[in-house]
Short mmCIF file of C-alpha atoms and ligand atoms in Angstrom, two decimals:
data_model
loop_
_atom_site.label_atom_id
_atom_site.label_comp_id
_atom_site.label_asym_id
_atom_site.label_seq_id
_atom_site.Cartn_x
_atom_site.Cartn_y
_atom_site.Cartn_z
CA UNK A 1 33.15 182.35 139.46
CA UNK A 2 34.13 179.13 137.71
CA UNK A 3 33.52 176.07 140.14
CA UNK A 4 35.43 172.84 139.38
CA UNK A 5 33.07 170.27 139.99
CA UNK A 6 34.24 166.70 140.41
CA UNK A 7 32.60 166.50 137.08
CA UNK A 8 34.59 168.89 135.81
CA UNK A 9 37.87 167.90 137.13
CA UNK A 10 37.06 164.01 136.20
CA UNK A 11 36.10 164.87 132.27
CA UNK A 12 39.08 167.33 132.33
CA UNK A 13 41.44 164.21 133.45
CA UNK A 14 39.55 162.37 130.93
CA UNK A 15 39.94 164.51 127.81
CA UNK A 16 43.44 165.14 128.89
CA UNK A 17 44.15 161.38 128.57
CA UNK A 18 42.78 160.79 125.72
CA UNK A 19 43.87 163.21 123.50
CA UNK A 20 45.82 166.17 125.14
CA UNK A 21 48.45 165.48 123.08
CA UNK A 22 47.27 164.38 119.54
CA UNK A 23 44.92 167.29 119.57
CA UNK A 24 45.99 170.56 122.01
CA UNK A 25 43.09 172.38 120.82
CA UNK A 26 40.12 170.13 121.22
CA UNK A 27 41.47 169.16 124.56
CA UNK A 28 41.58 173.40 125.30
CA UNK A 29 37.91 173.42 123.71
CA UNK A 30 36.76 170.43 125.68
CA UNK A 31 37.94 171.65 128.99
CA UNK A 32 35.97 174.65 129.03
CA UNK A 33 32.66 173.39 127.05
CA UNK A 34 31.60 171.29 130.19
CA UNK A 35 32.07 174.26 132.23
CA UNK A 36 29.32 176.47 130.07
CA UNK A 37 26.83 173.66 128.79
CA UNK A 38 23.65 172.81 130.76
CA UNK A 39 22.68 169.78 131.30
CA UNK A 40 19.92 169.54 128.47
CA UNK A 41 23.08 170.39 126.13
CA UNK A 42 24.97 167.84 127.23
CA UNK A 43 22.10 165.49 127.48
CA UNK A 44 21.81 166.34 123.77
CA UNK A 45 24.83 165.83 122.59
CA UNK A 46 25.53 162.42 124.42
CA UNK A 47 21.84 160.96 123.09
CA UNK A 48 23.00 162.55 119.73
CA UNK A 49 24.20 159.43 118.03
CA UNK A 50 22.39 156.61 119.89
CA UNK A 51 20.20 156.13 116.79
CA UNK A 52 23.45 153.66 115.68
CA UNK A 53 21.64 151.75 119.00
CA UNK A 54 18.98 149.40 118.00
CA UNK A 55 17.01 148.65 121.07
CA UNK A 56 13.76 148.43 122.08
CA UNK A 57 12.40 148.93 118.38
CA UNK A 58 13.57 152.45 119.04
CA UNK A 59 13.87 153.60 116.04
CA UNK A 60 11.40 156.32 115.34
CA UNK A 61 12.17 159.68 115.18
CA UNK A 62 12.93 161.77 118.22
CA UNK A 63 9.79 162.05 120.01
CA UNK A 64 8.74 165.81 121.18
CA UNK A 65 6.04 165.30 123.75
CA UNK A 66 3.76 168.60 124.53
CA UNK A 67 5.15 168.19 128.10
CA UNK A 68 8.51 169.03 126.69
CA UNK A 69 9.78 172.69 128.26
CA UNK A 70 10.86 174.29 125.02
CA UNK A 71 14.51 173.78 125.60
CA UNK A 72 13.63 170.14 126.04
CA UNK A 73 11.78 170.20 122.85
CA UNK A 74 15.01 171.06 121.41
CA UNK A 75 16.81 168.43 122.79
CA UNK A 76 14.92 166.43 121.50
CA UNK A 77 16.65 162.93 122.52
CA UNK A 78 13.89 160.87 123.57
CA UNK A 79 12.66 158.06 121.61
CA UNK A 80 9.48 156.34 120.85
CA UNK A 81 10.23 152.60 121.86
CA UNK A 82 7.97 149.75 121.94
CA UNK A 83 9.41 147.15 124.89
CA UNK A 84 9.06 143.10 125.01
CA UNK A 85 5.72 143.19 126.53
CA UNK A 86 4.47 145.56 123.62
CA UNK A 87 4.05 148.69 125.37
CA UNK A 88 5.12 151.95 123.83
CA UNK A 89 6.90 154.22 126.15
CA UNK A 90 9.21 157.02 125.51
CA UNK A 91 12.85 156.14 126.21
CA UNK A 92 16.12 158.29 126.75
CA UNK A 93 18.99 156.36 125.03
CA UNK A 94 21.88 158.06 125.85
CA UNK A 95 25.67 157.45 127.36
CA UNK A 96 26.97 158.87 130.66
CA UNK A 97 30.28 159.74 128.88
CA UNK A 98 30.90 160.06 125.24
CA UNK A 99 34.45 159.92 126.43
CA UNK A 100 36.28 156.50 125.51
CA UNK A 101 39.74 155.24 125.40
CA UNK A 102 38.68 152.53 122.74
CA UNK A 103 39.72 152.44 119.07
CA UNK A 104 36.86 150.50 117.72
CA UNK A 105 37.67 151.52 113.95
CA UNK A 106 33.95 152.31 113.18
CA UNK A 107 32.86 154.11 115.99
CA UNK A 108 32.22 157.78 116.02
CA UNK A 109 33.29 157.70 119.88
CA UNK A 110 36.82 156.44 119.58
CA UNK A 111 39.92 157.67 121.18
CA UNK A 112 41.41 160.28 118.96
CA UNK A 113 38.46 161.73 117.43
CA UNK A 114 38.01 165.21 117.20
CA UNK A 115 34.70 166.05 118.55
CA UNK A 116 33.24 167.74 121.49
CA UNK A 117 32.65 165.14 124.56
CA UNK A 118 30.94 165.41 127.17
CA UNK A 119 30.33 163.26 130.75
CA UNK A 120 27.70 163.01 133.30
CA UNK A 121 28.59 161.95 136.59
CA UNK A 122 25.81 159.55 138.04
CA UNK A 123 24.35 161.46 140.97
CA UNK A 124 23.73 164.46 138.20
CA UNK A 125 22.71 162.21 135.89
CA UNK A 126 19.80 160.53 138.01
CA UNK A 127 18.98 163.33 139.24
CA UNK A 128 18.58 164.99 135.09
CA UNK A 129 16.58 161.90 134.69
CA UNK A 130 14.13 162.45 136.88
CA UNK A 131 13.21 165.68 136.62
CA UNK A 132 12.05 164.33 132.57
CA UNK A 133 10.93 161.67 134.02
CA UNK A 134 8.65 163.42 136.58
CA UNK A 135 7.61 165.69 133.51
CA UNK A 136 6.82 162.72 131.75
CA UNK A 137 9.24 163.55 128.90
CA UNK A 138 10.83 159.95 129.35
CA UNK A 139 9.27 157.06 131.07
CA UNK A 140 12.03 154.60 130.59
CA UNK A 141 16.01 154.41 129.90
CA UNK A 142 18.28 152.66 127.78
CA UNK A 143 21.87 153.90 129.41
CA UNK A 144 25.18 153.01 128.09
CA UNK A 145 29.19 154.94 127.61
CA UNK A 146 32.59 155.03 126.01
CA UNK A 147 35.28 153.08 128.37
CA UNK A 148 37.66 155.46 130.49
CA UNK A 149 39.75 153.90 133.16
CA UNK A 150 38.67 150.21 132.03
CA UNK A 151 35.82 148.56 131.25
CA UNK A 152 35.13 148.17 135.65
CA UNK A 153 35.69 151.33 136.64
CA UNK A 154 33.05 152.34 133.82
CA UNK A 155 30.90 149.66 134.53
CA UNK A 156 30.94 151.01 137.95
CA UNK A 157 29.41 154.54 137.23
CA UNK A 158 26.44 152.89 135.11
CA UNK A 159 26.15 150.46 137.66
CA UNK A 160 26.09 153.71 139.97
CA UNK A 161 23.47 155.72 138.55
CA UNK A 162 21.07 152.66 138.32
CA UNK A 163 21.08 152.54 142.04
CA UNK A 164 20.11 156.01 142.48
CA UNK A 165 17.64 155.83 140.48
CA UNK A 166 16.14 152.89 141.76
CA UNK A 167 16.82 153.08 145.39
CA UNK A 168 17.61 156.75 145.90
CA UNK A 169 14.53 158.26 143.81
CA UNK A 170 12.50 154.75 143.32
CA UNK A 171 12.76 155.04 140.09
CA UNK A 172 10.11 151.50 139.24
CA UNK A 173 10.30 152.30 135.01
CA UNK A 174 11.82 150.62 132.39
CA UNK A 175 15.72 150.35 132.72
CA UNK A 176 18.52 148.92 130.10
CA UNK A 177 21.78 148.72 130.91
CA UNK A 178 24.95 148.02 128.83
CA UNK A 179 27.56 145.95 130.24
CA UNK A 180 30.92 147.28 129.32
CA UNK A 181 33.75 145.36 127.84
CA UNK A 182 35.64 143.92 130.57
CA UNK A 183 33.05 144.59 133.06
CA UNK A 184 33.54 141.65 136.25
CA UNK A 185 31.10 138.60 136.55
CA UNK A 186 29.60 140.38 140.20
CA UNK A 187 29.21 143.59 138.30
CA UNK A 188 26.60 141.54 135.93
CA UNK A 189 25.04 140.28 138.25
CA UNK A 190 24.10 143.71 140.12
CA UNK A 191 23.11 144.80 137.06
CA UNK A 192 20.75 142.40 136.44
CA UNK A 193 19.10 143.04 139.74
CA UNK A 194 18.50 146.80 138.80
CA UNK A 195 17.52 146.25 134.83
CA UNK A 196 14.60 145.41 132.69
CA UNK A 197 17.25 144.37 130.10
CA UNK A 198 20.88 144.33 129.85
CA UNK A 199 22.89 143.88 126.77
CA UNK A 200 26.59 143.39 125.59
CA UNK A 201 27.23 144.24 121.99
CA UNK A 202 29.11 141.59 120.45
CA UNK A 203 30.09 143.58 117.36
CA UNK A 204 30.92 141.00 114.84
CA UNK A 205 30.37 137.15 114.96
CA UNK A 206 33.66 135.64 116.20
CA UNK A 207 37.31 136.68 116.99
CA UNK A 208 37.88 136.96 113.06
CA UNK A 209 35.40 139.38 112.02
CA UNK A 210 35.82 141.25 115.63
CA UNK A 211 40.05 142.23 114.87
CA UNK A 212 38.84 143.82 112.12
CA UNK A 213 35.94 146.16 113.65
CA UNK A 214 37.97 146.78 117.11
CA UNK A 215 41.00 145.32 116.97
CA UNK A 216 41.32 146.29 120.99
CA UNK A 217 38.35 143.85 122.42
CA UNK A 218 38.76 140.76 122.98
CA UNK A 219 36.02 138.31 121.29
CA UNK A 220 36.27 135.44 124.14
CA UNK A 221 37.26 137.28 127.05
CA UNK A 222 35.20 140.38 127.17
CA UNK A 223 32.05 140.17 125.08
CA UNK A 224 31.04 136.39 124.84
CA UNK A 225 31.67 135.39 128.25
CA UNK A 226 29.78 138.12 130.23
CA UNK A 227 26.77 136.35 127.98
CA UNK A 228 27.39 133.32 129.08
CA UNK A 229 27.68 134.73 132.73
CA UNK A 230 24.26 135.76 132.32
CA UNK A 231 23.03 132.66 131.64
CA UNK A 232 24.87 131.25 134.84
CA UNK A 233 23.33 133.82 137.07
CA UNK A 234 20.00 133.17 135.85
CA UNK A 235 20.39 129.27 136.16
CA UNK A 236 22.31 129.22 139.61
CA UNK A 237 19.36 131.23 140.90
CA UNK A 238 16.50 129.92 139.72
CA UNK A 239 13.71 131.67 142.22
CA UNK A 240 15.27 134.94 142.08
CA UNK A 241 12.75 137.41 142.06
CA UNK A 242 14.65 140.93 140.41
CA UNK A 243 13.43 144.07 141.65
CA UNK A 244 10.08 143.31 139.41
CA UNK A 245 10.07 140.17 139.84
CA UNK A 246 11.99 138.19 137.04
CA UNK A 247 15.14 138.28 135.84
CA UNK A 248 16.04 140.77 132.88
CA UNK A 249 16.37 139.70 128.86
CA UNK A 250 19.54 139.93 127.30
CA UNK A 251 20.34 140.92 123.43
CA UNK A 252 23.11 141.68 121.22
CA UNK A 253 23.83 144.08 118.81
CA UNK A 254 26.07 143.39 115.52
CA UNK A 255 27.37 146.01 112.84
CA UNK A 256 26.28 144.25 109.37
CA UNK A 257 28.57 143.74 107.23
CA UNK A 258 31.11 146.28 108.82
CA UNK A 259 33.89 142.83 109.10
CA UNK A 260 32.63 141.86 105.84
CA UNK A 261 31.21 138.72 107.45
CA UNK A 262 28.62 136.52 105.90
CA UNK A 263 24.89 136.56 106.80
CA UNK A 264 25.22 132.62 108.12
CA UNK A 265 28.30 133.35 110.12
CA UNK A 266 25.99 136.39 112.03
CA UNK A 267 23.22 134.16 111.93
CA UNK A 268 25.14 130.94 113.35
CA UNK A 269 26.31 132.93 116.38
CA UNK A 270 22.91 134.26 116.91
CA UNK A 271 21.06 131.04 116.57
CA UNK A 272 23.61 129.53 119.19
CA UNK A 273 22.72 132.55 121.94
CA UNK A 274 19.45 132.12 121.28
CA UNK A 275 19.39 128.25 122.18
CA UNK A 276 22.55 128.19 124.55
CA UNK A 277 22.34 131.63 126.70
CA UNK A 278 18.74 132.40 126.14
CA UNK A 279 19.37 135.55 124.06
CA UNK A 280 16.22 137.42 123.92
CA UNK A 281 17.01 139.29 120.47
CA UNK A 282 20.08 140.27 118.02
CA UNK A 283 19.89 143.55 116.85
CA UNK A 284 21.59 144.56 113.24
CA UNK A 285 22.81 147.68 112.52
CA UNK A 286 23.91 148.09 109.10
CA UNK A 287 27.59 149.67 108.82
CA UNK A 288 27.69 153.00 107.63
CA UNK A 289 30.35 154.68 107.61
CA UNK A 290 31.14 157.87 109.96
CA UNK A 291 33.52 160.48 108.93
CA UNK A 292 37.05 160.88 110.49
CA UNK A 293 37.29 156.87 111.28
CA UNK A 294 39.33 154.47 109.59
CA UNK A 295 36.51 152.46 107.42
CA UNK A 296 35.15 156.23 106.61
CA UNK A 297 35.31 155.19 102.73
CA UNK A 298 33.89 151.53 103.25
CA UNK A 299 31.07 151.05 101.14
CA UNK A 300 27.57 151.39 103.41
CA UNK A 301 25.82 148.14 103.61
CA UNK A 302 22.24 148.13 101.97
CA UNK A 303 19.79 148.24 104.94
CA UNK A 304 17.49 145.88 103.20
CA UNK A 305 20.12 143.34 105.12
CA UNK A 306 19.37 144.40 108.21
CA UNK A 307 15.95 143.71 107.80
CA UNK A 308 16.54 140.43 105.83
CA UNK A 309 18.71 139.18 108.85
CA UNK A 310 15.66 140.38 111.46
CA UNK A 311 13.17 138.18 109.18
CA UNK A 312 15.64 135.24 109.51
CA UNK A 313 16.75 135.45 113.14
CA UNK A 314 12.80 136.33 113.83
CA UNK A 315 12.22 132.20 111.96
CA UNK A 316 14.78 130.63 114.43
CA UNK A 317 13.69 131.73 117.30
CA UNK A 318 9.98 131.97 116.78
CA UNK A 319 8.98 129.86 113.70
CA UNK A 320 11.05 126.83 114.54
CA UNK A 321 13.15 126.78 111.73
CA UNK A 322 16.95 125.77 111.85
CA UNK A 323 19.87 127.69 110.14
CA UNK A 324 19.88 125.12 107.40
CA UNK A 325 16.49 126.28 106.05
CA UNK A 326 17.74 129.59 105.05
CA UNK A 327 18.19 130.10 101.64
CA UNK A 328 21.63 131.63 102.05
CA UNK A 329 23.61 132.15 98.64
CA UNK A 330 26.91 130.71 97.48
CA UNK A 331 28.60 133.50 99.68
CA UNK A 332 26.53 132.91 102.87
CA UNK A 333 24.14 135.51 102.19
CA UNK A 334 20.57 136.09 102.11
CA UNK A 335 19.03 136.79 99.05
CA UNK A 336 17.80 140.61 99.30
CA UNK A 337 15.01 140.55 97.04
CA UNK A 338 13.18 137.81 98.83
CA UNK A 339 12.22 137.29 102.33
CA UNK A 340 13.64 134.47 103.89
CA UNK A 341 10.47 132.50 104.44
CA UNK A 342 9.00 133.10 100.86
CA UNK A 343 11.87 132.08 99.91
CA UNK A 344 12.16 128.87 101.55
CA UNK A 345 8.08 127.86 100.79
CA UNK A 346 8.90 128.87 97.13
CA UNK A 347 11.55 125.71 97.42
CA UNK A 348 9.41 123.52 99.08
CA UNK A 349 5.97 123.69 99.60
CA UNK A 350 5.12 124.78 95.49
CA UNK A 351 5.07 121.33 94.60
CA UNK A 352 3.83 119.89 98.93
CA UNK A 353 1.33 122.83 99.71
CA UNK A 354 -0.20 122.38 103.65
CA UNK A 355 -3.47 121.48 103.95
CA UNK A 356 -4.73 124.24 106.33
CA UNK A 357 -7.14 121.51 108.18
CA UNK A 358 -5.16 119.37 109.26
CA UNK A 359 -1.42 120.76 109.22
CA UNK A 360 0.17 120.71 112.78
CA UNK A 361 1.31 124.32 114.39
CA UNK A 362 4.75 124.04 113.34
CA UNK A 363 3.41 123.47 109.69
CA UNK A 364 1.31 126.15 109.39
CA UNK A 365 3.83 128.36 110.49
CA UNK A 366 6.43 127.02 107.55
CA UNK A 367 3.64 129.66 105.58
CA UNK A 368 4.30 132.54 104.45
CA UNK A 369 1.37 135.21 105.63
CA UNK A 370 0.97 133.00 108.60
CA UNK A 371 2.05 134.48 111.80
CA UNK A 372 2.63 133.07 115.62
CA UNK A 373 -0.79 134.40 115.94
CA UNK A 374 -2.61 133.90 112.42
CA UNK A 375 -1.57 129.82 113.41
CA UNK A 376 -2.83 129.79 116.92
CA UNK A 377 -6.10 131.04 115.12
CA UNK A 378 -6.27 128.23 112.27
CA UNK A 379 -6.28 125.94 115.18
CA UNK A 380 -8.90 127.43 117.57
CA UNK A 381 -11.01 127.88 113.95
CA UNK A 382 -10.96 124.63 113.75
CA UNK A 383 -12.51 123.23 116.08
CA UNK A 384 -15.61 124.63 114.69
CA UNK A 385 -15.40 123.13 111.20
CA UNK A 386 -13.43 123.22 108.27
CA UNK A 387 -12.10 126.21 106.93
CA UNK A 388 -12.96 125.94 103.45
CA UNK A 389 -12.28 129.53 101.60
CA UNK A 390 -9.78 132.51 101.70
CA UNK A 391 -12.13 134.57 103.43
CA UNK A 392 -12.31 132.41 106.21
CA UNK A 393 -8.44 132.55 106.56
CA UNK A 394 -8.37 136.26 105.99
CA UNK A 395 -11.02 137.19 108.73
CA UNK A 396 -8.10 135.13 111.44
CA UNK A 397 -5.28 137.62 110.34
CA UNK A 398 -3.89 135.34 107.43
CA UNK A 399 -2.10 137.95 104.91
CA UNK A 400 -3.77 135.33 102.46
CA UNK A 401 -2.14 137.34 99.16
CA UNK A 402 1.10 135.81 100.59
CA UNK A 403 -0.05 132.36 101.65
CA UNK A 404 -2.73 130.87 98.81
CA UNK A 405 -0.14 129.31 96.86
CA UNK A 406 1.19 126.93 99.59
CA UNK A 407 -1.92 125.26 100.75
CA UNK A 408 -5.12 123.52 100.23
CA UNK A 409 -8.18 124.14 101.59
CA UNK A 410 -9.83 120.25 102.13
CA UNK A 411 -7.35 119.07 99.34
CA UNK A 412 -7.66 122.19 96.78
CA UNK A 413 -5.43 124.82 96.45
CA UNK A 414 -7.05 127.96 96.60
CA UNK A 415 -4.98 129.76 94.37
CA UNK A 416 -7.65 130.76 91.78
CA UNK A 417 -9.98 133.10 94.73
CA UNK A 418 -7.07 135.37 95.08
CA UNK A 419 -8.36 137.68 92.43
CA UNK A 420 -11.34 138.28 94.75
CA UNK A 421 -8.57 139.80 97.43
S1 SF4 B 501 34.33 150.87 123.21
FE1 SF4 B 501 32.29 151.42 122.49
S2 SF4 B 501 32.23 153.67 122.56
FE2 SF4 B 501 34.37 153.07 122.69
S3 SF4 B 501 35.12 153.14 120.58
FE3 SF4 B 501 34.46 151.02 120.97
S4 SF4 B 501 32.31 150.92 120.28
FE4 SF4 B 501 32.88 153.09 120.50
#
């Protein structure tokens, strides 16, 4: 006997809203492919394109832990991920409805596309969760959707299924939630007191570039704003204490190149999160196009500028370098064939190289090969003498290949030891 589950009858609604009339017979297929998937099938196909998601350095294969059940080995939809603190943990990125009533022109979720959906409603979902989670198949969660019935109302059933987890089963892991377009400032703020994280995708740089990725969201209104909300939480309540203790990190996530945009106008807008809203991280996913959506013949974008613009955002925020040190291009672009730092020392410390003995923190980090912790270790080094060859530098981390030809060592550059190395 068929039962008609609430779930059923709400992604029924949802699938005839969307696109009962552009397409009869996916709407026919939809409504009865609910009715006969488990819940590891439809946990599947929801996580199935969340690799387009860049969080939490999740970008590893699938993993397949041993204390996968075979049919969960299948599934195969949980991620190696490596959080802020540096802990690796496996993490389910997946959406509680791949349902949306969005256009977003690059999106393999929008309205009108003919695929198979599925949706999760959040006491089933929580309650999917924990049974991997109790397995230890998936120690944290990264949980986002497609919009039906308004970015509130959808905001509402993530906002849901967090509390179930956390107060219902006491859930204490590692949580990230995505706040929906048009979400409401006091539905921010209660998800900031159930997540580790929470981010809101901003897409494309500025109004612009966003018209011509999803011409349907609104820039201002429903992406930058709930960022700046964040930040007014956090800073009207200073001595909150979250449910661990702190409130959660925010990031961003932009499609490279997908509006054509320049690499200063993505990095502009992320160097003025990062200092204005505290933005913990921009992610970049480079566009590729999907089949069946409006940019499917746009050009992909070379991923080598995805990890150019990490390298670049990583030197803002860490390195203490300001957009104008980037050795953008004519067009506002990064050089590919260069990292961003090598770049800039190849300008302007070949003819000023640091001396290593006496160069301040912020100096020795203007090197390339030295890192956040490779400088802290020059320092501490010393205080216990000069350092006075490449080996020295190498044994404190320094990738000295990469560094030798910006620096003396007590006033000589150290160039000619690199064929020992
Ligand atoms: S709102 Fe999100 S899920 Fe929906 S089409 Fe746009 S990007 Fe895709």
């Amino acid at each position: 006997m068929i039962l008609f589950t609430d779930l059923y009858l709400e992604t029924m609604w949802q699938a005839f809203l969307l696109y009962s009339f552009k397409y009869p017979l996916a709407f026919i297929e939809h409504m009865f492919y609910n009715l006969y998937m488990d819940a590891i099938d439809t946990l599947k196909m929801l996580s199935s394109q969340m690799e387009l998601e860049h969080a939490e350095e999740s970008r590893g294969e699938p993993a397949k832990p041993a204390c996968f059940t075979p049919k969960e080995q299948r599934a195969a939809f949980v991620h190696p991920a490596q959080l802020p603190n540096g802990k690796q943990i496996h993490l389910l990125k997946t959406l509680l409805s791949s349902a949306c009533e969005r256009d977003c022109f690059y999106c393999p979720f929008r309205a009108g596309r003919d695929f198979r959906r599925a949706t999760f409603r959040p006491q089933e979902f929580a309650e999917l969760f924990m049974k991997l989670h109790q397995s230890r198949a998936a120690e944290g969660i990264f949980l986002s959707s497609g919009i039906a019935a308004g970015g509130a109302n959808t905001q509402n059933k993530i906002l849901d299924t967090a509390e179930i987890l956390r107060k219902k089963f006491g859930f204490r892991g590692y949580m990230h939630l995505k706040i929906m377009p048009g979400a409401e400032k006091g539905q921010v703020e209660r998800a900031m007191q159930l997540a580790d994280r929470v981010s809101i995708n901003l897409e494309a740089p500025n109004t612009e570039r966003l018209a011509k990725l999803a011409p349907h969201k609104t820039f201002i209104e429903e992406l930058f704003r709930p960022l700046k909300w964040v930040e007014e939480i956090r800073q009207s309540q200073p001595s909150y204490k979250g449910w661990n203790g702190r409130w959660p990190s925010t990031v961003t996530q932009f499609v490279a190149g997908g509006a054509d945009e320049s690499d200063l106008e993505l990095l502009t807008t992320t160097d003025w999160l990062m200092k204005n809203v505290r933005l913990k991280r921009a992610y970049f996913s480079a566009f590729h196009p999907i089949h069946d959506t409006p940019m499917e013949n746009k050009a992909a974008v070379d991923p080598m500028r995805e990890h150019r613009l990490y390298q670049a955002s990583f030197l803002l925020r860490d390195y203490g370098f300001d957009l104008e040190d980037m050795p953008f291009t004519q067009n506002g672009n990064l050089p590919l064939p260069t990292d961003p730092k090598l770049a800039w020392a190849q300008m302007n410390l070949s003819e000023k190289p640091v001396e290593i003995n006496r160069a301040e923190k912020r100096d020795l980090l203007r090197i390339p090969g030295v890192g956040l912790k490779g400088a802290d270790a020059i320092l501490l080094a010393r205080r216990n003498g000069k350092l006075r060859d490449l080996a020295a530098l190498r044994k404190l981390g320094i990738v000295v290949a990469r560094a030798a030809p910006f620096l003396l060592m007590d006033g000589r550059r150290p160039v000619s030891q690199l064929t020992l190395f």
